[in-house]
PDB file of C-alpha atoms in Angstrom:
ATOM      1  CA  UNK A 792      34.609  15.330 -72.660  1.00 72.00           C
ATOM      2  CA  UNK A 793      31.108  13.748 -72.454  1.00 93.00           C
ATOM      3  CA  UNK A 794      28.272  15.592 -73.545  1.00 96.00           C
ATOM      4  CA  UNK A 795      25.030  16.106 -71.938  1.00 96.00           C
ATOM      5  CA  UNK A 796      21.993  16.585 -73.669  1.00 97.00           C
ATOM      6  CA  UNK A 797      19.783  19.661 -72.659  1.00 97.00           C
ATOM      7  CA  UNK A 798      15.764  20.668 -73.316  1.00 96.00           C
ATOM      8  CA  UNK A 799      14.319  23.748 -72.923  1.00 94.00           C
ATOM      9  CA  UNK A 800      12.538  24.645 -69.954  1.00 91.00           C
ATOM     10  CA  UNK A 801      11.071  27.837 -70.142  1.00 88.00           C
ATOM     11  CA  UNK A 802      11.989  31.761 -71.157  1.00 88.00           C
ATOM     12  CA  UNK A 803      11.784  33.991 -67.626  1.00 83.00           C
ATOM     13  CA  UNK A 804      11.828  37.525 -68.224  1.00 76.00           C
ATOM     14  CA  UNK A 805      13.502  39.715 -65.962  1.00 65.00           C
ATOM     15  CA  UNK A 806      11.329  42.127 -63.409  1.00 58.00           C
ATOM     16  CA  UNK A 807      14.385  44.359 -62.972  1.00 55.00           C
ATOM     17  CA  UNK A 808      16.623  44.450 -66.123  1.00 59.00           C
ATOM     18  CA  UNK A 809      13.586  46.161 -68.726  1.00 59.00           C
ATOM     19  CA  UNK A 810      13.941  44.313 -72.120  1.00 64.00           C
ATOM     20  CA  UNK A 811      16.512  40.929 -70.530  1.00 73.00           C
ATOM     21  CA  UNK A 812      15.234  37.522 -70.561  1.00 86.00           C
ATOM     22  CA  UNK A 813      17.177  34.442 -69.574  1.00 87.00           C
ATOM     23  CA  UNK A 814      16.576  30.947 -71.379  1.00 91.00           C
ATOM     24  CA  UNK A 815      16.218  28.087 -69.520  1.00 92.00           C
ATOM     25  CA  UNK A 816      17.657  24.450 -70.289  1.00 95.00           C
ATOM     26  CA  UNK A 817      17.156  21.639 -68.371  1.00 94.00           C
ATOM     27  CA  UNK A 818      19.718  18.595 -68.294  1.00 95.00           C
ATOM     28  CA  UNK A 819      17.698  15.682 -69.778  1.00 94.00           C
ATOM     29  CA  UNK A 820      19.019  13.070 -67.269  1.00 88.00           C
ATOM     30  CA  UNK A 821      19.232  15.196 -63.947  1.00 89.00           C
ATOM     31  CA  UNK A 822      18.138  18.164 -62.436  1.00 88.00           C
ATOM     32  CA  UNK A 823      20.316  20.694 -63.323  1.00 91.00           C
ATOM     33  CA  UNK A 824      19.250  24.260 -65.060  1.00 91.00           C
ATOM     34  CA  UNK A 825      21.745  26.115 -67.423  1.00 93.00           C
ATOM     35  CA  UNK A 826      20.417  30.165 -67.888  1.00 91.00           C
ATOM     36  CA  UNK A 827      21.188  31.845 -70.358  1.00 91.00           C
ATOM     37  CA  UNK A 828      20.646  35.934 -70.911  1.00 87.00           C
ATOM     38  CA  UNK A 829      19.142  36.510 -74.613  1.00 88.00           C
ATOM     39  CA  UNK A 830      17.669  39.658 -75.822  1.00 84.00           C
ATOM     40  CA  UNK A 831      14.014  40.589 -76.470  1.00 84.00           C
ATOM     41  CA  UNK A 832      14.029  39.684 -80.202  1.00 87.00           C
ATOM     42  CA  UNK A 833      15.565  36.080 -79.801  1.00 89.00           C
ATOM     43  CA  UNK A 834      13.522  35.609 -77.209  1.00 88.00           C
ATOM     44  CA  UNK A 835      10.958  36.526 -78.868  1.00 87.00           C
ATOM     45  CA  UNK A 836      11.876  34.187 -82.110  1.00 90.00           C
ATOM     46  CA  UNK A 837      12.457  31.055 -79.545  1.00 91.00           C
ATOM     47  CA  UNK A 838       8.840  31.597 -77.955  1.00 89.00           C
ATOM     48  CA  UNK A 839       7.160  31.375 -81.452  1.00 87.00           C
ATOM     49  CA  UNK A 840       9.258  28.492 -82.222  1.00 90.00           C
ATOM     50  CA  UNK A 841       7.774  26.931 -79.076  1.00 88.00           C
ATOM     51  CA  UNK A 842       4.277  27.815 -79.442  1.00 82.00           C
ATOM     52  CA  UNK A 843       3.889  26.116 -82.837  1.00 74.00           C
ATOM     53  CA  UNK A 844       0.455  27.510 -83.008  1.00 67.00           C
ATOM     54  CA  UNK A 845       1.728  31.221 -83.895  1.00 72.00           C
ATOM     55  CA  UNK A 846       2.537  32.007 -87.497  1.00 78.00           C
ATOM     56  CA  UNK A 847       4.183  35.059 -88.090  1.00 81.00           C
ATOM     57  CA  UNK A 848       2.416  36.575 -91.588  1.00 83.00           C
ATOM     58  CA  UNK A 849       6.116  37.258 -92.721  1.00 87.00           C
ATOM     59  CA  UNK A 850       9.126  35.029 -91.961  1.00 88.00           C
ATOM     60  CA  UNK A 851      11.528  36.062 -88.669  1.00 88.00           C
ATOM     61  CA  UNK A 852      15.145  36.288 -89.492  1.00 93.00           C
ATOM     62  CA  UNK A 853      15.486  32.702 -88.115  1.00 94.00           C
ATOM     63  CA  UNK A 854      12.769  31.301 -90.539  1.00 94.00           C
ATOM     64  CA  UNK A 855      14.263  33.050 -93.382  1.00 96.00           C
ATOM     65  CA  UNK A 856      17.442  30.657 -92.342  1.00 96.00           C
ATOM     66  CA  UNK A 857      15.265  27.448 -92.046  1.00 96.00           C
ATOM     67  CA  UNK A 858      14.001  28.160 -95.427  1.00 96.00           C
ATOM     68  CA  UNK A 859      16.915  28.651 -97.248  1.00 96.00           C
ATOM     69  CA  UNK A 860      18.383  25.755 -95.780  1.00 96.00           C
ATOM     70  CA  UNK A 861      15.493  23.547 -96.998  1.00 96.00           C
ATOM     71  CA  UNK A 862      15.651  25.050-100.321  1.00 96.00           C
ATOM     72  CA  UNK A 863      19.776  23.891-100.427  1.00 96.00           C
ATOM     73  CA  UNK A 864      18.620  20.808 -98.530  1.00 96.00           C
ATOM     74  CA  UNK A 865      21.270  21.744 -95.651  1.00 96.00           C
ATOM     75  CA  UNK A 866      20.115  20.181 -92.462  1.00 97.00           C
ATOM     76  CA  UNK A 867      20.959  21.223 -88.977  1.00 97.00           C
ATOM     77  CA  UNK A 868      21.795  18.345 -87.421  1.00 97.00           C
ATOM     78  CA  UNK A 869      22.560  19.066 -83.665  1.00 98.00           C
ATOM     79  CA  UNK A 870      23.511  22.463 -81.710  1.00 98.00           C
ATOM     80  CA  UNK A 871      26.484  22.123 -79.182  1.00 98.00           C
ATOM     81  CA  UNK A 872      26.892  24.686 -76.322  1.00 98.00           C
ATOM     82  CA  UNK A 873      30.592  24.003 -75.778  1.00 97.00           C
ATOM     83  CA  UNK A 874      32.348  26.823 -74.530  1.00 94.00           C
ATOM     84  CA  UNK A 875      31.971  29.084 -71.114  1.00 93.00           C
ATOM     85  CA  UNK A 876      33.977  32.710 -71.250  1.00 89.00           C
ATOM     86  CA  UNK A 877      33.286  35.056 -68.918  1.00 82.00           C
ATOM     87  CA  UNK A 878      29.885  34.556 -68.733  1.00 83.00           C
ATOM     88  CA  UNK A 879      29.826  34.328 -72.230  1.00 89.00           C
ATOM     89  CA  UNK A 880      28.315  30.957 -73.916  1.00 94.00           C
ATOM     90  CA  UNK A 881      29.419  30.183 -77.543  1.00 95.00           C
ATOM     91  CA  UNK A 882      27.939  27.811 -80.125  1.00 97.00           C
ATOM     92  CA  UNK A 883      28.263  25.739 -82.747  1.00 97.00           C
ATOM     93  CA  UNK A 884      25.459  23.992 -85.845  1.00 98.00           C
ATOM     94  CA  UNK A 885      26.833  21.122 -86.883  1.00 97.00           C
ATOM     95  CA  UNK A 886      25.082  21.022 -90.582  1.00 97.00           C
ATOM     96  CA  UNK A 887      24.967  18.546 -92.675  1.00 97.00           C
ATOM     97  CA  UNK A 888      24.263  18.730 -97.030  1.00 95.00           C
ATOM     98  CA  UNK A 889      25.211  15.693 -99.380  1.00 94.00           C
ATOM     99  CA  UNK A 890      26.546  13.918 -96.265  1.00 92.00           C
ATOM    100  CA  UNK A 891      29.502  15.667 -95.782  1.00 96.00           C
ATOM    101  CA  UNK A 892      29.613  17.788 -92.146  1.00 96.00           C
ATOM    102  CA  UNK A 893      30.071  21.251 -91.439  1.00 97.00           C
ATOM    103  CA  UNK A 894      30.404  23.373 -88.065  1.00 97.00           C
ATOM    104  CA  UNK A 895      29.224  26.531 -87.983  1.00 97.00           C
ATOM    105  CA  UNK A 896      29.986  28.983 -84.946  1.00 96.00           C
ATOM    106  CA  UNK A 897      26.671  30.859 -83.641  1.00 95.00           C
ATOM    107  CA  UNK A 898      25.669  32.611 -81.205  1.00 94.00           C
ATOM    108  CA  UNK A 899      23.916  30.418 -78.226  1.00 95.00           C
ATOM    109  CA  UNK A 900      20.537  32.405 -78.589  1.00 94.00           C
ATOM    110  CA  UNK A 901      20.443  31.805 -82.739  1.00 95.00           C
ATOM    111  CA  UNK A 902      21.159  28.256 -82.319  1.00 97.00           C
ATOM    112  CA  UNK A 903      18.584  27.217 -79.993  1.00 96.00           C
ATOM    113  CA  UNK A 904      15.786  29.332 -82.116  1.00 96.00           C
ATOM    114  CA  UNK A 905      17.471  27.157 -85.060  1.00 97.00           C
ATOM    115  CA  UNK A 906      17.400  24.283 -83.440  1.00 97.00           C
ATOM    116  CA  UNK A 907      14.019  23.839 -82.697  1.00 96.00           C
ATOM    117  CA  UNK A 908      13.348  24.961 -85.952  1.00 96.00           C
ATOM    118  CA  UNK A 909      15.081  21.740 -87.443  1.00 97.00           C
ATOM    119  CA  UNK A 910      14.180  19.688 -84.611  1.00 96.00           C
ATOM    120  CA  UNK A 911      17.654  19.290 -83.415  1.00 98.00           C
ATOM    121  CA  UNK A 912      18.433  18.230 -80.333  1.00 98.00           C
ATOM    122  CA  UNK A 913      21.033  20.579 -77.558  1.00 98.00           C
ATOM    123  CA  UNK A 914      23.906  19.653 -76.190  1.00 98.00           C
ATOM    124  CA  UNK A 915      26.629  21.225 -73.902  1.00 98.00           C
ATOM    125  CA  UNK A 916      29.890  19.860 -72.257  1.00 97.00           C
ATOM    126  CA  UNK A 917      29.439  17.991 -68.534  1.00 95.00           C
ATOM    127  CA  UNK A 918      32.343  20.096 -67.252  1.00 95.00           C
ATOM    128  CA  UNK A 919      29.931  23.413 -68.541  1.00 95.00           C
ATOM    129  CA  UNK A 920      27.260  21.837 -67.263  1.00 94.00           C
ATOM    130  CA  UNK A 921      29.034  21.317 -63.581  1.00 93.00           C
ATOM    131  CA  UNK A 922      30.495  25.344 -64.135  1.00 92.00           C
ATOM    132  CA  UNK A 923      27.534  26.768 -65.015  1.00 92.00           C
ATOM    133  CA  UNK A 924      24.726  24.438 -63.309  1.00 90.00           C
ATOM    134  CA  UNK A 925      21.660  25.432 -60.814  1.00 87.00           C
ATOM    135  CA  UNK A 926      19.324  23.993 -59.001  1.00 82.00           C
ATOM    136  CA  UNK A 927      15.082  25.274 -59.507  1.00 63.00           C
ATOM    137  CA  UNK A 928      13.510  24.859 -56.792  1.00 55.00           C
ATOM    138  CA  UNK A 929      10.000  25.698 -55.175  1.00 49.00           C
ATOM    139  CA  UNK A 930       8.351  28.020 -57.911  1.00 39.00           C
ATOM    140  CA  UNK A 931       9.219  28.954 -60.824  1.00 43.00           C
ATOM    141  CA  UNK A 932      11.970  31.670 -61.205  1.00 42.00           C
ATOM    142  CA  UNK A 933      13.454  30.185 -57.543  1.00 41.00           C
ATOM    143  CA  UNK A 934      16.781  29.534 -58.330  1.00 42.00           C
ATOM    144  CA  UNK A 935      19.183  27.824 -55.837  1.00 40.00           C
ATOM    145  CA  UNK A 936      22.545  26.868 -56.595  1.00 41.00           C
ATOM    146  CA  UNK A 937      24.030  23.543 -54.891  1.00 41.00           C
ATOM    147  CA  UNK A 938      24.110  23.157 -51.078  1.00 37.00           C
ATOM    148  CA  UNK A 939      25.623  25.271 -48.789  1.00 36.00           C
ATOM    149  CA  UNK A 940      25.381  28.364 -51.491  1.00 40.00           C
ATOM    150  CA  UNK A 941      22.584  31.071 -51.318  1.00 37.00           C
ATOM    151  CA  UNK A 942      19.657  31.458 -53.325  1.00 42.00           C
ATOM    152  CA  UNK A 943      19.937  33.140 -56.291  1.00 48.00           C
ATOM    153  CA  UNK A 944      16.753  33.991 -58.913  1.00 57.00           C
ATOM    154  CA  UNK A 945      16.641  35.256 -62.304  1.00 54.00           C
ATOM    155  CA  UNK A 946      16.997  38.906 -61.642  1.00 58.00           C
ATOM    156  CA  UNK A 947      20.372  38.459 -59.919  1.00 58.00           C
ATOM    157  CA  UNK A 948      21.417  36.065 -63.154  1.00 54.00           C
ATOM    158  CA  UNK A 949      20.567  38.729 -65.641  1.00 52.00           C
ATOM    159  CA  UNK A 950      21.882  41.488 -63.554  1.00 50.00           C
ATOM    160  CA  UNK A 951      25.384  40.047 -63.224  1.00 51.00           C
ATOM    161  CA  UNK A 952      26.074  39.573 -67.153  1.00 51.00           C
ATOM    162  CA  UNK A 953      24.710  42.885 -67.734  1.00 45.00           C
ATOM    163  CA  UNK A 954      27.364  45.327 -66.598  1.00 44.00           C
ATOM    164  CA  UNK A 955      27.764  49.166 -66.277  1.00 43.00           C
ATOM    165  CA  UNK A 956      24.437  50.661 -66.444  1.00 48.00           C
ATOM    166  CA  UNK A 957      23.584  53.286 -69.024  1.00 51.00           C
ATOM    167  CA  UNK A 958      23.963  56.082 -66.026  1.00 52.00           C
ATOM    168  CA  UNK A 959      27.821  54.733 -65.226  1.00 70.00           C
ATOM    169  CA  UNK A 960      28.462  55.405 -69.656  1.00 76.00           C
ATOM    170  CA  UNK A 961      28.338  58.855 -68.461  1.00 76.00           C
ATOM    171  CA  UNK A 962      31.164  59.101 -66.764  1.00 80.00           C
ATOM    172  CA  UNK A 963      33.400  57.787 -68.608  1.00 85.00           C
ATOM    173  CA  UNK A 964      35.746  59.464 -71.061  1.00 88.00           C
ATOM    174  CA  UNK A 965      35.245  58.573 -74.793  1.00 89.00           C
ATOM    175  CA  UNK A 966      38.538  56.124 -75.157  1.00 88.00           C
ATOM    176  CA  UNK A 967      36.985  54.185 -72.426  1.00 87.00           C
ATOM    177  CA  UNK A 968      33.844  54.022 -74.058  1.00 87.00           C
ATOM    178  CA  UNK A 969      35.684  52.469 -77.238  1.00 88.00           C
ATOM    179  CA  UNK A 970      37.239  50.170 -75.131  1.00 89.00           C
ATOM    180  CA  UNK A 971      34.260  49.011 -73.622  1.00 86.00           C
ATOM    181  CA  UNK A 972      32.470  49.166 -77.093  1.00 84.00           C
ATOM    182  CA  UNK A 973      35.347  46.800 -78.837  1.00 85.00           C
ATOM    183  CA  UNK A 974      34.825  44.244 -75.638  1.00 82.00           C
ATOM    184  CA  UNK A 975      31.137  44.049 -76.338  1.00 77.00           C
ATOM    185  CA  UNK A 976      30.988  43.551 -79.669  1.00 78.00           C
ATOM    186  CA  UNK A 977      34.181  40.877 -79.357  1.00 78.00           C
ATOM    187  CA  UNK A 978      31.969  39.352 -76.638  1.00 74.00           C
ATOM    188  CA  UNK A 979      28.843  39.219 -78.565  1.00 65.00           C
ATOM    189  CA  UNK A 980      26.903  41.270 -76.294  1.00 68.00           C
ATOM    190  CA  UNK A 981      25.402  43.430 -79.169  1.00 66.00           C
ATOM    191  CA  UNK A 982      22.543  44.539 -76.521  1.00 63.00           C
ATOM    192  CA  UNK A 983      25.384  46.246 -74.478  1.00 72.00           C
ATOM    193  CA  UNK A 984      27.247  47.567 -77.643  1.00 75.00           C
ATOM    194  CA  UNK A 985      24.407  49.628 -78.568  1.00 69.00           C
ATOM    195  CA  UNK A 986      24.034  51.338 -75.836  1.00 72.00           C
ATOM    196  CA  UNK A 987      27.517  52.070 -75.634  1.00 80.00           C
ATOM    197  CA  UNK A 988      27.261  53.122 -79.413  1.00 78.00           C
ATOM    198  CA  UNK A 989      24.197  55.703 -78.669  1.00 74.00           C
ATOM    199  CA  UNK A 990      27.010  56.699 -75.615  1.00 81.00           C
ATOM    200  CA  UNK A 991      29.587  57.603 -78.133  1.00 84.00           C
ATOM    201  CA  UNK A 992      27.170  59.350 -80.766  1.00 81.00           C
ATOM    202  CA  UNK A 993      26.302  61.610 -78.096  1.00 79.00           C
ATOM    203  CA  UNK A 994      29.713  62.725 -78.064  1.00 80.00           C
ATOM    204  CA  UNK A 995      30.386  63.543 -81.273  1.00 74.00           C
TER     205      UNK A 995
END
């Protein structure tokens, strides 16, 4: 499978979905978009990585990484997106120390805040690319997919991969809750999982 490289466009935050923000990377050779939901703190840690003029007085979780790695002279070499799961995008650094290569698995969020840190260029598969894939246009936020589809903006990205409102927790029954709970967390979607969590500590 060829891969396509991928820069980052922008971070849009949601006007619906209070504390969501979707990523957004931009196919280097075409005009495709690739969103991503990420929480408030990654988001955060990727916009300070971008703005290279703000210094946090104490390092974020993801500069604590970088400088550990430049103490053990491991280098993150590239960050591949290369896996699509229900809405789900996994990750993987491929690091390098002494010349020999490792692969780490992340999630997509904490390798594109390490990658920029390292300088390391972001790649995903064409056939995730074609799955996954919109179209901006007009201003930004506008999101279209290809032809003969309807328009679709950020809100209505962010809303789909965040299911079951807080409101729906409460009527579930507490197995259910554990069940959804186990899903999140297997998922990644520690946002979700928390909320669940707070759902479940009510109960007991």
């Amino acid at each position: 499978m060829s891969l396509v490289r991928l820069n980052i466009k922008g971070i849009s935050y949601s006007q619906t979905q209070n504390g969501a923000y979707a990523l957004i990377l931009s196919e280097v050779d075409g005009d495709r978009k690739l969103p991503i939901v990420i929480g408030a703190f990654e988001a955060q840690s990727i916009a300070i990585a971008l703005e290279k003029e703000i210094k946090p007085p104490r390092p974020l979780t993801h500069d604590l990484f970088k400088n550990f790695s430049d103490r053990f002279e491991i280098i993150v070499k590239q960050v591949i997106i290369h896996k699509l799961v229900d809405g789900v995008f996994y990750s993987s650094l491929i690091c390098e120390r002494d010349k020999i290569e490792e692969i780490i698995d992340a999630r997509t969020s904490d390798a594109i805040a390490l990658a920029l840190r390292f300088n390391a260029p972001i790649f995903t598969y064409k056939n995730i690319l074609d799955k996954a894939g919109i179209y901006l246009k007009g201003e930004a936020g506008t999101m279209t997919p290809p032809p003969a589809a309807g328009e679709t903006d950020i809100d209505e990205i962010i809303h789909e991969s965040i299911e079951s409102p807080v409101s729906d927790y409460k009527k579930m029954s507490l197995d259910e809750l554990e069940t959804l709970l186990s899903q999140a967390v297997k998922n990644e979607d520690y946002e979700k999982a928390a909320r669940l969590r707070d759902e479940i500590s009510k109960r007991k």
